[in-house]
Amino acid sequence: GFLPLQGHVVRNWKVRWFVLLQDKLLYYKIEGGKKESSPKGRILLDGCTITCPCLEYENRPLLIKLKTKTNTDYFLECCSREERDSWALDITGAIHAGHPVQVQELHRMKNSFKLLENISLQNIVERMYDSSTGIKLTRNLDQGNRYKETFTGSALVDWLISNSFAVSRFEAVTLASMLMDENFIRPVGVRSTEAMRSSDPSEKFLDDSTALYMFAESSKKNTSSKEEVHFNISELSGTIVKQGFLVKQGHKRKNWKVRKFVLRADPAFLHYYDPTKEDNKPVGGFSLRGCLVSALEDNGVPAGVKGNVQGNLFKIITKNDIHYYIQASSKAERVQWIEAIKPLT
């Protein structure tokens, strides 16, 4: 699948097509909408260590870090927590292929706690923000420093249990750790910040009345309002139904670029982002009301499509008769996207 990868020489981000084998992770360049035949590079997994979640980049909370036995660092970014955990589990399984007991333990840990099906981390954060029933924000003192709009670790654990998001303090701590991994909340002050650097996942979030946390958004209010003019806040407020990397044909130059697509409902919009950019703002998007979506045949190049494309194409025609040509990574993924989009049109 597609994953953004940070370069070694120039520290920029490029989207590559990754293929996981038993002993190595290959990555390929995409040119003209098609994967090149030879890999651009490879990551040897023998002696490799994996860090997930990796919190080294504040603007990229869904990272996986791989360190080879020659001490070369690779940073890969995923679209969602589920995708990140799936990649991390499969890569870790390949690293420990000769140690089946470790692989079984990984599967057990991954399945030990799951969110309720009708609850998402985004839902929890929205409830936390609620002025009447959300978590109470207070001023706190830590090592002589004053922090506004913070809450303690134990207060968040209490709130999660009282709102039925967790049934035990252990589950609530696990859930709070997820919120921190996804960059919804962040530690402030010495105790919580030092705990976040712990190598033990169960000790990263502290159920403690002296450990301070705050909403991550509270530290990002210096954004210029001029940067927000292209997209109405309401169209970005819908519930995320599906997200993933797809290849899109440009409107003017007709070149193919990998974009991160986010499908939202209520209101129904499809936005796409440049995954190589540091900010998290859409580079395009449109309302799905009145749209038509359909698969395109893989035999030959359909009218309106440029380049020697890989296949698995589908087309969306907006109410204003704008045509979007998009490639999925497989036929199954194309079907999933079409089935997710159709009910919202």
Short mmCIF file of C-alpha atoms in Angstrom, two decimals:
data_model
loop_
_atom_site.label_atom_id
_atom_site.label_comp_id
_atom_site.label_asym_id
_atom_site.label_seq_id
_atom_site.Cartn_x
_atom_site.Cartn_y
_atom_site.Cartn_z
CA GLY A 1 0.00 0.00 0.00
CA PHE A 2 0.89 3.72 -0.18
CA LEU A 3 2.78 5.32 2.71
CA PRO A 4 4.63 8.66 2.94
CA LEU A 5 8.34 8.09 3.64
CA GLN A 6 10.85 10.65 4.87
CA GLY A 7 14.00 10.99 2.74
CA HIS A 8 17.47 10.37 4.17
CA VAL A 9 19.45 13.12 2.44
CA VAL A 10 16.79 15.78 1.84
CA ARG A 11 14.47 15.39 4.83
CA ASN A 12 11.28 15.80 2.82
CA TRP A 13 8.35 13.40 2.49
CA LYS A 14 7.58 11.32 -0.60
CA VAL A 15 4.72 8.87 -1.08
CA ARG A 16 5.91 5.41 -2.07
CA TRP A 17 4.22 2.07 -2.78
CA PHE A 18 5.35 -0.42 -0.12
CA VAL A 19 5.49 -4.21 -0.42
CA LEU A 20 6.22 -6.24 2.72
CA LEU A 21 8.16 -9.48 2.17
CA GLN A 22 9.32 -11.98 4.79
CA ASP A 23 12.74 -10.35 5.29
CA LYS A 24 12.49 -6.90 3.73
CA LEU A 25 10.20 -3.95 3.01
CA LEU A 26 10.44 -2.77 -0.61
CA TYR A 27 9.26 0.65 -1.78
CA TYR A 28 8.54 1.82 -5.31
CA LYS A 29 8.16 5.17 -7.03
CA ILE A 30 4.91 6.00 -8.85
CA GLU A 31 5.33 7.62 -12.25
CA GLY A 32 2.44 8.64 -14.53
CA GLY A 33 -0.05 6.76 -12.38
CA LYS A 34 1.88 3.48 -12.48
CA LYS A 35 4.31 1.73 -10.14
CA GLU A 36 7.85 1.47 -11.54
CA SER A 37 9.05 -2.08 -12.16
CA SER A 38 12.18 -1.85 -9.98
CA PRO A 39 12.10 -0.84 -6.31
CA LYS A 40 13.38 2.60 -5.38
CA GLY A 41 14.79 1.16 -2.15
CA ARG A 42 14.55 -1.56 0.44
CA ILE A 43 14.53 -1.80 4.23
CA LEU A 44 16.18 -5.00 5.51
CA LEU A 45 14.21 -6.30 8.50
CA ASP A 46 16.88 -8.58 9.99
CA GLY A 47 17.94 -6.93 13.26
CA CYS A 48 15.48 -4.06 12.70
CA THR A 49 13.68 -2.40 15.63
CA ILE A 50 10.25 -0.81 15.32
CA THR A 51 8.78 2.09 17.31
CA CYS A 52 5.00 2.49 17.16
CA PRO A 53 3.52 4.88 18.02
CA CYS A 54 6.41 7.21 17.20
CA LEU A 55 5.99 10.73 18.60
CA GLU A 56 9.07 12.42 17.12
CA TYR A 57 7.04 14.70 14.80
CA GLU A 58 4.22 16.66 16.44
CA ASN A 59 2.36 17.26 13.15
CA ARG A 60 2.53 13.58 12.18
CA PRO A 61 0.97 11.50 14.98
CA LEU A 62 0.55 8.31 12.90
CA LEU A 63 4.20 7.44 12.35
CA ILE A 64 6.06 4.13 12.42
CA LYS A 65 9.83 4.32 12.97
CA LEU A 66 12.12 1.55 11.75
CA LYS A 67 15.78 1.47 12.80
CA THR A 68 17.93 -1.01 10.89
CA LYS A 69 20.85 -2.84 12.47
CA THR A 70 23.13 -0.36 10.64
CA ASN A 71 21.36 2.46 12.59
CA THR A 72 19.51 3.92 9.60
CA ASP A 73 16.16 5.46 10.59
CA TYR A 74 13.06 5.19 8.38
CA PHE A 75 9.87 7.09 9.17
CA LEU A 76 6.61 5.87 7.57
CA GLU A 77 3.26 7.64 7.97
CA CYS A 78 -0.16 6.00 7.89
CA CYS A 79 -3.68 7.34 7.28
CA SER A 80 -5.35 6.14 10.44
CA ARG A 81 -4.60 4.47 13.74
CA GLU A 82 -6.07 1.20 12.43
CA GLU A 83 -3.84 1.26 9.33
CA ARG A 84 -0.78 2.16 11.41
CA ASP A 85 -1.38 -0.66 13.88
CA SER A 86 -2.00 -3.15 11.07
CA TRP A 87 1.27 -2.24 9.31
CA ALA A 88 3.18 -2.26 12.60
CA LEU A 89 1.82 -5.69 13.51
CA ASP A 90 2.68 -7.19 10.10
CA ILE A 91 6.16 -5.63 10.03
CA THR A 92 6.85 -6.80 13.59
CA GLY A 93 5.65 -10.27 12.61
CA ALA A 94 8.14 -10.28 9.73
CA ILE A 95 10.96 -9.09 12.00
CA HIS A 96 10.20 -11.88 14.51
CA ALA A 97 9.20 -14.49 11.92
CA GLY A 98 11.47 -17.03 13.60
CA HIS A 99 9.87 -16.39 17.02
CA PRO A 100 6.17 -17.44 16.83
CA VAL A 101 5.61 -16.92 20.58
CA GLN A 102 6.43 -13.20 20.23
CA VAL A 103 4.06 -12.89 17.25
CA GLN A 104 1.22 -14.51 19.24
CA GLU A 105 1.86 -12.09 22.11
CA LEU A 106 1.64 -9.15 19.66
CA HIS A 107 -1.75 -10.35 18.42
CA ARG A 108 -2.97 -10.78 22.00
CA MET A 109 -1.90 -7.24 22.94
CA LYS A 110 -3.48 -5.76 19.81
CA ASN A 111 -6.84 -7.42 20.55
CA SER A 112 -6.83 -6.90 24.32
CA PHE A 113 -8.75 -3.63 24.18
CA LYS A 114 -11.11 -2.36 21.51
CA LEU A 115 -13.29 0.73 21.32
CA LEU A 116 -17.04 0.19 21.20
CA GLU A 117 -18.14 -0.08 17.56
CA ASN A 118 -20.23 3.09 17.65
CA ILE A 119 -17.53 5.18 19.35
CA SER A 120 -14.52 6.83 17.72
CA LEU A 121 -11.67 8.78 19.29
CA GLN A 122 -13.01 11.86 17.49
CA ASN A 123 -16.40 11.36 19.22
CA ILE A 124 -14.69 11.14 22.61
CA VAL A 125 -12.75 14.37 22.03
CA GLU A 126 -15.91 16.18 20.92
CA ARG A 127 -17.62 15.05 24.15
CA MET A 128 -14.58 16.18 26.16
CA TYR A 129 -14.93 19.69 24.67
CA ASP A 130 -18.62 19.97 25.65
CA SER A 131 -19.02 23.01 27.90
CA SER A 132 -21.55 21.36 30.25
CA THR A 133 -20.68 17.65 30.28
CA GLY A 134 -17.07 17.69 29.07
CA ILE A 135 -13.89 17.49 31.11
CA LYS A 136 -13.29 20.50 33.36
CA LEU A 137 -10.28 22.62 32.39
CA THR A 138 -8.39 24.29 35.24
CA ARG A 139 -5.21 26.25 35.92
CA ASN A 140 -2.43 24.15 37.39
CA LEU A 141 1.05 24.73 38.76
CA ASP A 142 3.97 22.42 37.91
CA GLN A 143 7.61 23.03 38.89
CA GLY A 144 6.88 26.73 39.28
CA ASN A 145 5.21 27.02 35.83
CA ARG A 146 1.52 27.93 35.49
CA TYR A 147 -0.56 26.14 32.85
CA LYS A 148 -4.03 27.28 31.76
CA GLU A 149 -6.78 25.00 30.43
CA THR A 150 -5.30 21.73 31.68
CA PHE A 151 -6.64 18.58 33.31
CA THR A 152 -4.95 15.87 35.37
CA GLY A 153 -4.44 12.27 34.33
CA SER A 154 -6.69 10.97 37.10
CA ALA A 155 -9.42 13.48 36.16
CA LEU A 156 -9.44 12.19 32.56
CA VAL A 157 -9.58 8.56 33.76
CA ASP A 158 -12.53 9.44 36.04
CA TRP A 159 -14.30 11.25 33.20
CA LEU A 160 -13.88 8.36 30.74
CA ILE A 161 -15.33 5.88 33.25
CA SER A 162 -18.22 8.13 34.32
CA ASN A 163 -19.17 8.65 30.64
CA SER A 164 -19.12 4.86 29.99
CA PHE A 165 -16.19 4.95 27.53
CA ALA A 166 -14.32 2.51 29.78
CA VAL A 167 -15.35 0.12 32.58
CA SER A 168 -12.08 0.05 34.51
CA ARG A 169 -9.17 2.36 35.23
CA PHE A 170 -6.90 0.11 33.14
CA GLU A 171 -9.20 0.47 30.11
CA ALA A 172 -9.44 4.23 30.69
CA VAL A 173 -5.64 4.57 30.81
CA THR A 174 -5.40 2.56 27.56
CA LEU A 175 -7.99 4.83 25.96
CA ALA A 176 -6.23 7.99 27.22
CA SER A 177 -2.96 6.65 25.75
CA MET A 178 -4.72 6.26 22.38
CA LEU A 179 -5.88 9.89 22.57
CA MET A 180 -2.29 10.94 23.23
CA ASP A 181 -0.91 8.70 20.45
CA GLU A 182 -3.32 10.32 17.97
CA ASN A 183 -2.27 13.83 19.07
CA PHE A 184 -5.72 14.75 20.47
CA ILE A 185 -4.20 15.47 23.87
CA ARG A 186 -0.63 16.18 24.90
CA PRO A 187 1.35 16.12 28.16
CA VAL A 188 2.44 19.36 29.85
CA GLY A 189 4.78 19.69 32.79
CA VAL A 190 7.66 17.49 33.89
CA ARG A 191 5.90 14.33 35.16
CA SER A 192 3.60 13.64 32.20
CA THR A 193 6.21 14.65 29.60
CA GLU A 194 8.85 12.31 31.05
CA ALA A 195 6.30 9.47 31.25
CA MET A 196 5.47 9.87 27.54
CA ARG A 197 9.08 8.95 26.72
CA SER A 198 8.75 5.65 28.56
CA SER A 199 9.46 2.55 26.47
CA ASP A 200 6.58 0.71 28.16
CA PRO A 201 3.26 1.61 26.45
CA SER A 202 1.34 1.00 29.69
CA GLU A 203 3.33 3.74 31.45
CA LYS A 204 3.07 6.52 28.86
CA PHE A 205 -0.12 7.99 30.33
CA LEU A 206 -0.30 8.55 34.09
CA ASP A 207 -3.47 7.99 36.14
CA ASP A 208 -2.22 10.58 38.61
CA SER A 209 -3.50 13.83 40.11
CA THR A 210 -0.10 15.52 39.61
CA ALA A 211 0.34 14.61 35.90
CA LEU A 212 -0.99 17.38 33.65
CA TYR A 213 -2.45 17.18 30.14
CA MET A 214 -4.17 19.55 27.72
CA PHE A 215 -5.93 19.45 24.35
CA ALA A 216 -3.31 19.42 21.58
CA GLU A 217 -5.33 22.04 19.69
CA SER A 218 -4.83 24.49 22.59
CA SER A 219 -1.19 24.86 21.58
CA LYS A 220 -1.95 25.50 17.90
CA LYS A 221 -4.03 28.67 17.99
CA ASN A 222 -1.47 30.83 16.20
CA THR A 223 -2.70 29.77 12.77
CA SER A 224 -3.49 32.67 10.47
CA SER A 225 -7.20 32.95 9.65
CA LYS A 226 -6.23 33.69 6.03
CA GLU A 227 -5.12 30.06 5.68
CA GLU A 228 -8.64 28.85 6.47
CA VAL A 229 -10.51 30.78 3.77
CA HIS A 230 -10.59 28.03 1.17
CA PHE A 231 -12.69 25.62 3.20
CA ASN A 232 -15.73 26.30 5.30
CA ILE A 233 -15.35 24.88 8.80
CA SER A 234 -18.76 23.20 8.55
CA GLU A 235 -17.75 21.01 5.60
CA LEU A 236 -14.78 19.67 7.61
CA SER A 237 -16.93 18.94 10.67
CA GLY A 238 -18.68 15.82 9.40
CA THR A 239 -18.08 12.34 10.80
CA ILE A 240 -15.19 10.58 9.06
CA VAL A 241 -16.59 7.54 7.27
CA LYS A 242 -13.48 6.37 5.42
CA GLN A 243 -9.95 7.55 4.71
CA GLY A 244 -6.99 6.25 2.74
CA PHE A 245 -4.39 6.89 0.05
CA LEU A 246 -5.59 7.01 -3.56
CA VAL A 247 -4.03 8.24 -6.81
CA LYS A 248 -5.80 11.21 -8.42
CA GLN A 249 -5.47 12.76 -11.87
CA GLY A 250 -4.97 16.53 -11.83
CA HIS A 251 -7.48 18.83 -13.54
CA LYS A 252 -5.00 21.03 -15.41
CA ARG A 253 -1.74 19.15 -15.98
CA LYS A 254 -3.46 15.72 -16.02
CA ASN A 255 -0.61 14.24 -13.97
CA TRP A 256 -1.17 11.63 -11.28
CA LYS A 257 -0.50 12.33 -7.61
CA VAL A 258 -1.04 10.24 -4.48
CA ARG A 259 -3.44 12.01 -2.16
CA LYS A 260 -4.90 11.18 1.23
CA PHE A 261 -8.69 11.10 0.80
CA VAL A 262 -11.08 11.68 3.71
CA LEU A 263 -14.78 10.87 3.26
CA ARG A 264 -17.14 12.64 5.66
CA ALA A 265 -20.89 12.42 6.30
CA ASP A 266 -23.29 15.05 7.74
CA PRO A 267 -22.36 17.05 5.72
CA ALA A 268 -21.24 14.69 2.94
CA PHE A 269 -17.90 15.83 1.51
CA LEU A 270 -14.83 14.20 -0.01
CA HIS A 271 -11.59 16.09 0.69
CA TYR A 272 -8.07 15.26 -0.40
CA TYR A 273 -4.76 16.21 1.20
CA ASP A 274 -1.13 16.30 0.06
CA PRO A 275 0.51 13.77 2.42
CA THR A 276 3.98 15.22 1.76
CA LYS A 277 3.04 18.57 3.36
CA GLU A 278 3.54 19.32 7.05
CA ASP A 279 0.18 21.03 7.53
CA ASN A 280 -3.06 19.10 7.65
CA LYS A 281 -5.17 21.25 5.33
CA PRO A 282 -7.09 19.95 2.30
CA VAL A 283 -5.74 20.83 -1.14
CA GLY A 284 -9.15 20.13 -2.64
CA GLY A 285 -12.60 18.76 -1.99
CA PHE A 286 -16.24 18.83 -3.02
CA SER A 287 -19.76 18.15 -1.81
CA LEU A 288 -21.07 14.67 -2.65
CA ARG A 289 -24.71 15.73 -2.96
CA GLY A 290 -25.88 15.03 -6.51
CA CYS A 291 -22.62 13.28 -7.50
CA LEU A 292 -22.37 10.18 -9.68
CA VAL A 293 -19.72 7.55 -8.88
CA SER A 294 -18.85 4.53 -11.00
CA ALA A 295 -16.04 2.05 -11.71
CA LEU A 296 -14.14 2.29 -15.00
CA GLU A 297 -13.15 -0.71 -17.09
CA ASP A 298 -9.54 -1.86 -16.71
CA ASN A 299 -9.14 -2.92 -20.36
CA GLY A 300 -7.57 0.05 -22.16
CA VAL A 301 -7.42 3.69 -21.07
CA PRO A 302 -10.88 5.30 -20.69
CA ALA A 303 -11.66 8.64 -22.33
CA GLY A 304 -10.54 11.54 -20.15
CA VAL A 305 -7.70 9.55 -18.55
CA LYS A 306 -4.08 10.39 -19.39
CA GLY A 307 -0.99 8.27 -18.86
CA ASN A 308 -0.21 4.56 -18.64
CA VAL A 309 -2.23 3.98 -15.49
CA GLN A 310 -2.16 0.95 -13.21
CA GLY A 311 -5.91 0.24 -13.26
CA ASN A 312 -8.63 -0.03 -10.58
CA LEU A 313 -10.03 3.32 -11.70
CA PHE A 314 -13.25 4.98 -10.70
CA LYS A 315 -14.84 8.29 -11.63
CA ILE A 316 -16.82 10.84 -9.66
CA ILE A 317 -18.89 13.44 -11.54
CA THR A 318 -20.01 16.35 -9.37
CA LYS A 319 -23.32 18.19 -9.60
CA ASN A 320 -21.40 20.93 -11.48
CA ASP A 321 -20.17 18.37 -14.06
CA ILE A 322 -16.56 18.28 -12.83
CA HIS A 323 -14.96 14.89 -13.49
CA TYR A 324 -12.55 13.34 -10.97
CA TYR A 325 -10.52 10.28 -12.04
CA ILE A 326 -9.16 8.23 -9.12
CA GLN A 327 -7.15 5.00 -8.82
CA ALA A 328 -7.43 2.58 -5.92
CA SER A 329 -4.66 0.15 -5.04
CA SER A 330 -6.84 -2.92 -5.75
CA LYS A 331 -10.23 -3.90 -7.14
CA ALA A 332 -11.46 -4.68 -3.62
CA GLU A 333 -10.44 -1.22 -2.39
CA ARG A 334 -12.17 0.40 -5.39
CA VAL A 335 -15.40 -1.43 -4.51
CA GLN A 336 -15.10 -0.32 -0.86
CA TRP A 337 -14.70 3.35 -1.81
CA ILE A 338 -17.59 3.28 -4.29
CA GLU A 339 -19.87 1.56 -1.76
CA ALA A 340 -18.91 4.11 0.92
CA ILE A 341 -19.49 7.12 -1.38
CA LYS A 342 -22.78 6.07 -3.04
CA PRO A 343 -25.07 6.40 0.02
CA LEU A 344 -23.82 9.99 0.54
CA THR A 345 -24.66 11.25 -2.94
#
